[in-house]
Coordinates of N, CA and C in Angstrom, one line a residue:
M43 N -60.6 13.1 -110.8 CA -59.5 12.7 -110.0 C -58.6 11.7 -110.7
S44 N -57.4 11.9 -110.7 CA -56.5 11.0 -111.4 C -56.0 9.8 -110.6
R45 N -56.1 9.9 -109.3 CA -55.7 8.8 -108.4 C -56.8 8.4 -107.5
D46 N -56.5 7.3 -106.7 CA -57.5 6.9 -105.7 C -57.4 7.8 -104.4
L47 N -58.3 8.8 -104.4 CA -58.2 9.8 -103.3 C -58.4 9.1 -101.9
K48 N -59.2 8.1 -101.8 CA -59.3 7.5 -100.5 C -58.0 6.8 -100.0
S49 N -57.3 6.2 -101.0 CA -56.0 5.5 -100.6 C -55.0 6.6 -100.3
D50 N -55.0 7.7 -101.0 CA -54.1 8.8 -100.8 C -54.4 9.4 -99.4
F51 N -55.7 9.5 -99.0 CA -56.1 10.0 -97.7 C -55.5 9.1 -96.6
W52 N -55.7 7.8 -96.7 CA -55.2 7.0 -95.6 C -53.7 6.9 -95.5
K53 N -53.0 6.9 -96.7 CA -51.6 6.9 -96.7 C -51.1 8.2 -96.1
G54 N -51.6 9.4 -96.5 CA -51.2 10.7 -96.0 C -51.5 10.7 -94.5
L55 N -52.6 10.3 -94.1 CA -53.0 10.3 -92.7 C -52.0 9.5 -91.8
G56 N -51.5 8.3 -92.4 CA -50.5 7.5 -91.7 C -49.2 8.2 -91.6
D57 N -48.9 9.2 -92.5 CA -47.7 9.9 -92.4 C -47.8 11.2 -91.6
T58 N -49.0 11.5 -91.1 CA -49.3 12.8 -90.4 C -48.9 12.7 -89.0
R59 N -48.2 13.7 -88.5 CA -47.8 13.7 -87.1 C -48.8 14.3 -86.2
A60 N -49.5 15.3 -86.6 CA -50.5 16.0 -85.8 C -51.5 16.7 -86.6
G61 N -52.7 16.9 -86.1 CA -53.7 17.7 -86.6 C -54.5 18.3 -85.5
L62 N -55.7 18.9 -85.8 CA -56.5 19.5 -84.8 C -57.8 18.7 -84.7
L63 N -58.1 18.2 -83.4 CA -59.4 17.5 -83.2 C -60.3 18.4 -82.4
A64 N -61.5 18.6 -83.0 CA -62.6 19.4 -82.4 C -63.7 18.4 -82.0
A65 N -64.1 18.5 -80.7 CA -65.2 17.6 -80.2 C -66.0 18.3 -79.2
G66 N -67.2 17.9 -79.1 CA -68.1 18.5 -78.1 C -68.4 20.0 -78.2
G67 N -68.2 20.5 -79.4 CA -68.4 21.9 -79.6 C -67.4 22.8 -79.0
E68 N -66.2 22.2 -78.6 CA -65.2 23.0 -77.9 C -64.1 23.4 -79.0
Q69 N -63.1 24.2 -78.6 CA -62.1 24.6 -79.5 C -61.2 23.3 -79.9
P70 N -60.7 23.3 -81.1 CA -59.9 22.2 -81.6 C -58.6 22.2 -80.8
V71 N -58.0 21.0 -80.5 CA -56.8 20.9 -79.9 C -55.9 20.0 -80.7
P72 N -54.6 20.2 -80.6 CA -53.6 19.3 -81.4 C -53.7 17.9 -80.8
M73 N -53.7 17.0 -81.8 CA -53.7 15.5 -81.5 C -52.9 14.8 -82.5
A74 N -52.3 13.7 -82.1 CA -51.6 12.8 -83.0 C -52.5 11.7 -83.5
P75 N -52.8 11.6 -84.8 CA -53.7 10.6 -85.3 C -52.9 9.3 -85.5
H76 N -53.6 8.2 -85.4 CA -53.0 6.9 -85.7 C -54.0 6.2 -86.7
A77 N -53.7 6.3 -87.9 CA -54.6 5.9 -89.0 C -54.6 4.3 -89.1
D78 N -55.8 3.8 -89.2 CA -56.0 2.3 -89.4 C -56.8 2.2 -90.6
A79 N -56.2 2.2 -91.8 CA -57.0 2.2 -93.0 C -57.8 0.9 -93.2
E80 N -57.2 -0.2 -92.7 CA -57.9 -1.5 -92.8 C -59.2 -1.6 -92.0
A81 N -59.2 -1.0 -90.8 CA -60.4 -0.9 -90.0 C -61.2 0.3 -90.3
G82 N -60.6 1.3 -91.1 CA -61.4 2.5 -91.4 C -61.6 3.4 -90.2
V83 N -60.6 3.5 -89.3 CA -60.8 4.3 -88.1 C -59.5 5.1 -87.9
I84 N -59.6 6.1 -87.1 CA -58.5 6.9 -86.7 C -58.4 6.8 -85.1
W85 N -57.3 6.5 -84.6 CA -57.1 6.4 -83.2 C -56.5 7.6 -82.6
F86 N -56.9 8.0 -81.4 CA -56.2 9.0 -80.6 C -56.1 8.6 -79.2
I87 N -55.0 9.2 -78.6 CA -54.8 9.0 -77.1 C -55.1 10.3 -76.5
T88 N -55.9 10.4 -75.5 CA -56.2 11.6 -74.7 C -56.3 11.3 -73.3
A89 N -56.6 12.3 -72.5 CA -56.7 12.2 -71.1 C -58.2 12.3 -70.6
Q90 N -58.5 11.6 -69.5 CA -59.8 11.6 -69.0 C -60.2 13.1 -68.7
G91 N -61.4 13.4 -69.1 CA -61.9 14.7 -68.8 C -61.8 15.8 -69.9
T92 N -61.0 15.4 -70.9 CA -60.9 16.4 -72.0 C -62.1 16.5 -72.8
A93 N -62.2 17.5 -73.7 CA -63.4 17.7 -74.5 C -63.6 16.4 -75.4
A94 N -62.5 15.9 -75.9 CA -62.6 14.6 -76.7 C -63.1 13.5 -75.9
D95 N -62.6 13.3 -74.7 CA -63.1 12.2 -73.9 C -64.6 12.4 -73.6
R96 N -65.0 13.6 -73.2 CA -66.4 13.8 -72.9 C -67.3 13.6 -74.2
A97 N -66.9 14.1 -75.3 CA -67.7 13.8 -76.5 C -67.7 12.4 -76.9
A98 N -66.6 11.7 -76.7 CA -66.6 10.2 -77.0 C -67.5 9.4 -76.1
R99 N -67.6 9.8 -74.8 CA -68.5 9.2 -73.9 C -70.0 9.4 -74.2
A100 N -70.2 10.5 -74.9 CA -71.6 10.8 -75.3 C -71.8 10.3 -76.8
S101 N -70.9 9.5 -77.3 CA -71.0 9.0 -78.7 C -71.2 10.2 -79.6
G102 N -70.4 11.2 -79.4 CA -70.6 12.5 -80.1 C -69.8 12.5 -81.4
T103 N -70.1 13.6 -82.1 CA -69.4 13.8 -83.4 C -68.2 14.6 -83.1
A104 N -67.2 14.5 -84.0 CA -66.0 15.2 -83.9 C -65.5 15.6 -85.3
S105 N -64.6 16.4 -85.4 CA -63.9 16.7 -86.7 C -62.4 16.8 -86.4
F106 N -61.7 16.3 -87.4 CA -60.3 16.3 -87.4 C -59.7 17.0 -88.6
H107 N -58.8 17.9 -88.4 CA -58.4 18.8 -89.5 C -56.9 18.6 -89.7
V108 N -56.4 18.3 -90.9 CA -55.0 18.0 -91.2 C -54.5 19.1 -92.2
A109 N -53.4 19.6 -92.0 CA -52.7 20.5 -92.9 C -51.2 20.1 -92.8
D110 N -50.8 19.0 -93.5 CA -49.5 18.5 -93.4 C -48.8 18.4 -94.7
S111 N -47.9 19.4 -95.0 CA -47.2 19.4 -96.3 C -46.2 18.3 -96.4
R112 N -45.7 17.8 -95.3 CA -44.7 16.7 -95.4 C -45.5 15.4 -95.9
A113 N -46.8 15.3 -95.4 CA -47.5 14.1 -95.8 C -48.4 14.4 -97.0
N114 N -48.3 15.5 -97.6 CA -49.0 15.9 -98.8 C -50.5 15.7 -98.6
L115 N -51.0 16.1 -97.4 CA -52.4 15.9 -97.1 C -53.0 17.1 -96.4
Y116 N -54.1 17.5 -96.9 CA -54.9 18.6 -96.3 C -56.4 18.0 -96.3
A117 N -57.0 17.9 -95.1 CA -58.3 17.3 -95.0 C -59.1 17.8 -93.8
N118 N -60.4 17.8 -94.0 CA -61.4 18.1 -92.9 C -62.2 16.8 -92.8
V119 N -62.1 16.1 -91.7 CA -62.8 14.8 -91.5 C -63.8 14.9 -90.5
R120 N -65.0 14.5 -90.7 CA -66.0 14.4 -89.7 C -66.5 13.0 -89.5
G121 N -66.7 12.7 -88.2 CA -67.2 11.4 -87.9 C -67.6 11.2 -86.4
R122 N -67.7 9.9 -86.0 CA -68.1 9.6 -84.7 C -66.9 9.3 -83.8
L123 N -66.9 9.7 -82.6 CA -65.9 9.5 -81.6 C -66.4 8.7 -80.5
E124 N -65.6 7.6 -80.2 CA -66.1 6.7 -79.1 C -64.8 6.3 -78.3
V125 N -65.1 6.0 -77.0 CA -64.0 5.5 -76.1 C -63.9 4.0 -76.4
S126 N -62.6 3.6 -76.4 CA -62.3 2.2 -76.7 C -61.6 1.6 -75.5
D127 N -61.9 0.4 -75.1 CA -61.2 -0.3 -74.0 C -60.3 -1.4 -74.6
D128 N -59.6 -1.1 -75.7 CA -58.8 -2.1 -76.3 C -57.3 -2.0 -75.9
P129 N -56.9 -2.8 -74.9 CA -55.5 -2.6 -74.4 C -54.5 -3.0 -75.5
K130 N -54.8 -3.9 -76.4 CA -53.8 -4.3 -77.4 C -53.6 -3.1 -78.4
K131 N -54.6 -2.4 -78.7 CA -54.6 -1.3 -79.7 C -53.8 -0.1 -78.9
L132 N -54.0 0.1 -77.7 CA -53.3 1.1 -77.0 C -51.9 0.8 -76.9
D133 N -51.5 -0.5 -76.6 CA -50.1 -0.9 -76.6 C -49.5 -0.6 -78.0
E134 N -50.2 -0.9 -79.0 CA -49.7 -0.8 -80.4 C -49.3 0.6 -80.8
I135 N -50.2 1.5 -80.3 CA -50.0 2.9 -80.7 C -49.2 3.8 -79.7
W136 N -49.1 3.2 -78.5 CA -48.4 3.9 -77.4 C -47.0 4.4 -77.9
S137 N -46.5 5.5 -77.4 CA -45.2 6.1 -77.8 C -44.6 6.9 -76.6
A138 N -43.4 7.2 -76.8 CA -42.7 8.1 -75.9 C -43.4 9.4 -75.8
V139 N -43.9 9.9 -76.9 CA -44.6 11.2 -77.0 C -45.8 11.1 -76.2
A140 N -46.6 10.1 -76.3 CA -47.9 9.9 -75.5 C -47.5 9.8 -74.0
S141 N -46.4 9.1 -73.7 CA -46.1 8.9 -72.4 C -45.7 10.2 -71.7
A142 N -45.2 11.2 -72.4 CA -44.8 12.5 -71.8 C -46.0 13.2 -71.2
W143 N -47.2 12.9 -71.7 CA -48.4 13.6 -71.2 C -49.0 13.0 -69.9
F144 N -48.5 11.8 -69.5 CA -49.1 11.1 -68.4 C -48.1 10.8 -67.3
E145 N -48.3 11.2 -66.1 CA -47.4 11.1 -65.0 C -46.9 9.5 -64.9
N146 N -47.9 8.6 -64.9 CA -47.6 7.3 -64.8 C -47.5 6.5 -66.1
G147 N -47.3 7.2 -67.2 CA -47.1 6.6 -68.5 C -48.3 5.7 -68.9
R148 N -48.1 4.7 -69.6 CA -49.2 3.8 -70.2 C -50.2 3.4 -69.1
K149 N -49.7 3.2 -67.9 CA -50.6 2.7 -66.8 C -51.4 3.8 -66.1
D150 N -51.2 5.0 -66.5 CA -51.9 6.1 -65.8 C -53.4 5.9 -66.0
S151 N -54.1 6.1 -64.9 CA -55.6 5.9 -65.0 C -56.3 6.9 -65.8
A152 N -55.6 8.0 -66.1 CA -56.3 9.1 -66.9 C -56.2 8.8 -68.4
V153 N -55.4 7.8 -68.8 CA -55.2 7.5 -70.3 C -56.6 7.0 -70.9
R154 N -56.9 7.6 -72.0 CA -58.1 7.2 -72.7 C -57.8 7.0 -74.2
L155 N -58.2 5.9 -74.7 CA -58.0 5.6 -76.1 C -59.4 5.8 -76.8
L156 N -59.3 6.7 -77.9 CA -60.4 7.1 -78.6 C -60.4 6.6 -80.0
R157 N -61.6 6.2 -80.6 CA -61.7 5.7 -81.9 C -62.6 6.6 -82.7
M158 N -62.1 7.2 -83.7 CA -62.9 8.0 -84.6 C -63.2 7.3 -85.9
T159 N -64.5 7.1 -86.1 CA -65.0 6.5 -87.4 C -65.4 7.5 -88.3
P160 N -64.6 7.8 -89.4 CA -64.9 8.9 -90.3 C -66.2 8.6 -91.0
E161 N -67.0 9.6 -91.2 CA -68.3 9.5 -92.0 C -68.1 10.2 -93.4
E162 N -67.4 11.3 -93.4 CA -67.1 12.0 -94.6 C -65.9 12.9 -94.4
A163 N -65.3 13.3 -95.5 CA -64.1 14.1 -95.5 C -64.0 14.9 -96.7
E164 N -63.4 16.1 -96.6 CA -63.0 16.8 -97.8 C -61.5 16.8 -97.8
V165 N -60.9 16.4 -98.9 CA -59.5 16.0 -99.0 C -58.8 16.7 -100.2
W166 N -57.7 17.2 -99.9 CA -56.8 17.7 -100.9 C -55.5 16.9 -100.8
S167 N -55.0 16.2 -101.9 CA -53.9 15.4 -101.8 C -53.0 15.7 -103.1
G168 N -51.7 15.7 -102.9 CA -50.9 15.9 -104.0 C -49.5 15.3 -103.9
D169 N -48.7 15.5 -104.8 CA -47.3 14.9 -104.8 C -46.3 15.7 -104.0
G170 N -46.7 17.0 -103.8 CA -45.8 17.9 -103.1 C -44.4 18.0 -103.7
G171 N -43.5 18.5 -103.0 CA -42.1 18.6 -103.4 C -41.9 19.3 -104.8
A172 N -41.0 18.7 -105.6 CA -40.7 19.4 -106.9 C -41.8 19.6 -107.8
S173 N -42.8 18.6 -107.8 CA -43.9 18.7 -108.8 C -44.8 19.9 -108.4
F174 N -44.9 20.2 -107.1 CA -45.6 21.3 -106.6 C -45.0 22.6 -107.1
L175 N -43.7 22.7 -106.9 CA -43.0 23.9 -107.3 C -43.0 24.1 -108.8
Y176 N -42.9 23.0 -109.6 CA -43.0 23.1 -111.0 C -44.4 23.7 -111.4
E177 N -45.5 23.1 -110.8 CA -46.8 23.6 -111.2 C -47.0 25.0 -110.8
I178 N -46.4 25.5 -109.7 CA -46.6 26.9 -109.4 C -45.8 27.8 -110.4
A179 N -44.6 27.4 -110.7 CA -43.8 28.1 -111.7 C -44.5 28.1 -113.1
K180 N -45.0 27.0 -113.5 CA -45.7 26.9 -114.8 C -46.9 27.8 -114.8
A181 N -47.6 27.8 -113.7 CA -48.8 28.6 -113.6 C -48.5 30.2 -113.8
K182 N -47.4 30.5 -113.1 CA -46.9 31.9 -113.1 C -46.6 32.3 -114.6
M183 N -46.0 31.4 -115.3 CA -45.6 31.7 -116.7 C -46.7 31.6 -117.7
T184 N -47.7 30.8 -117.5 CA -48.8 30.6 -118.5 C -50.1 31.3 -118.1
G185 N -50.2 31.7 -116.8 CA -51.4 32.3 -116.3 C -52.5 31.3 -116.0
D186 N -52.2 30.0 -116.2 CA -53.1 28.9 -115.8 C -53.1 28.7 -114.4
T187 N -54.2 28.0 -113.9 CA -54.2 27.5 -112.5 C -53.4 26.3 -112.4
P188 N -52.6 26.3 -111.3 CA -51.7 25.1 -111.1 C -52.4 23.9 -110.8
D189 N -51.9 22.7 -111.2 CA -52.5 21.4 -110.9 C -51.6 20.8 -109.8
V190 N -52.1 21.1 -108.6 CA -51.2 20.6 -107.4 C -51.7 19.4 -106.7
G191 N -52.7 18.7 -107.4 CA -53.1 17.4 -106.8 C -54.6 17.2 -107.0
D192 N -55.1 16.3 -106.2 CA -56.5 15.9 -106.3 C -57.3 16.5 -105.1
H193 N -58.6 16.7 -105.4 CA -59.4 17.3 -104.3 C -60.8 16.6 -104.5
G194 N -61.4 16.3 -103.4 CA -62.7 15.7 -103.5 C -63.3 15.5 -102.1
R195 N -64.5 15.0 -102.1 CA -65.3 14.6 -101.0 C -65.3 13.1 -100.9
L196 N -65.1 12.6 -99.7 CA -65.1 11.1 -99.5 C -66.2 10.8 -98.5
I197 N -67.0 9.7 -98.8 CA -68.0 9.2 -97.9 C -67.5 7.8 -97.5
F198 N -67.4 7.6 -96.3 CA -66.8 6.3 -95.8 C -67.9 5.3 -95.5

């Protein structure tokens, strides 16, 4: 790997608008991640009673899947999901998008803040854009495999 894949992961995750969160053995659902590289966690806002909420209450495992070409990040992240009662963190990450899901906005009693602590991830990270297109064109001309970025397994 030519770059720091863990740094690329956190930067890309910070630029990611949505991915799929699978928890409690149920089907994955779209969720907006809020990356906190300094704390090494990913925050989510969900509603009481969802699969993610139930899994978090049982200190369950979860996986988060990202395929975001804009953020140049593709990843499968596995870790522990827990409910958090941190009102300052909830205020920090609350948005108009989150508010649209709750009748009473931020103060809705169904709002749940979840903290995912990654344990491991498989990550593909690249520069995207013009360099990606160049590598694809070069591979077509030379018959070589394109070098479109870094790939590896991270242990947190």
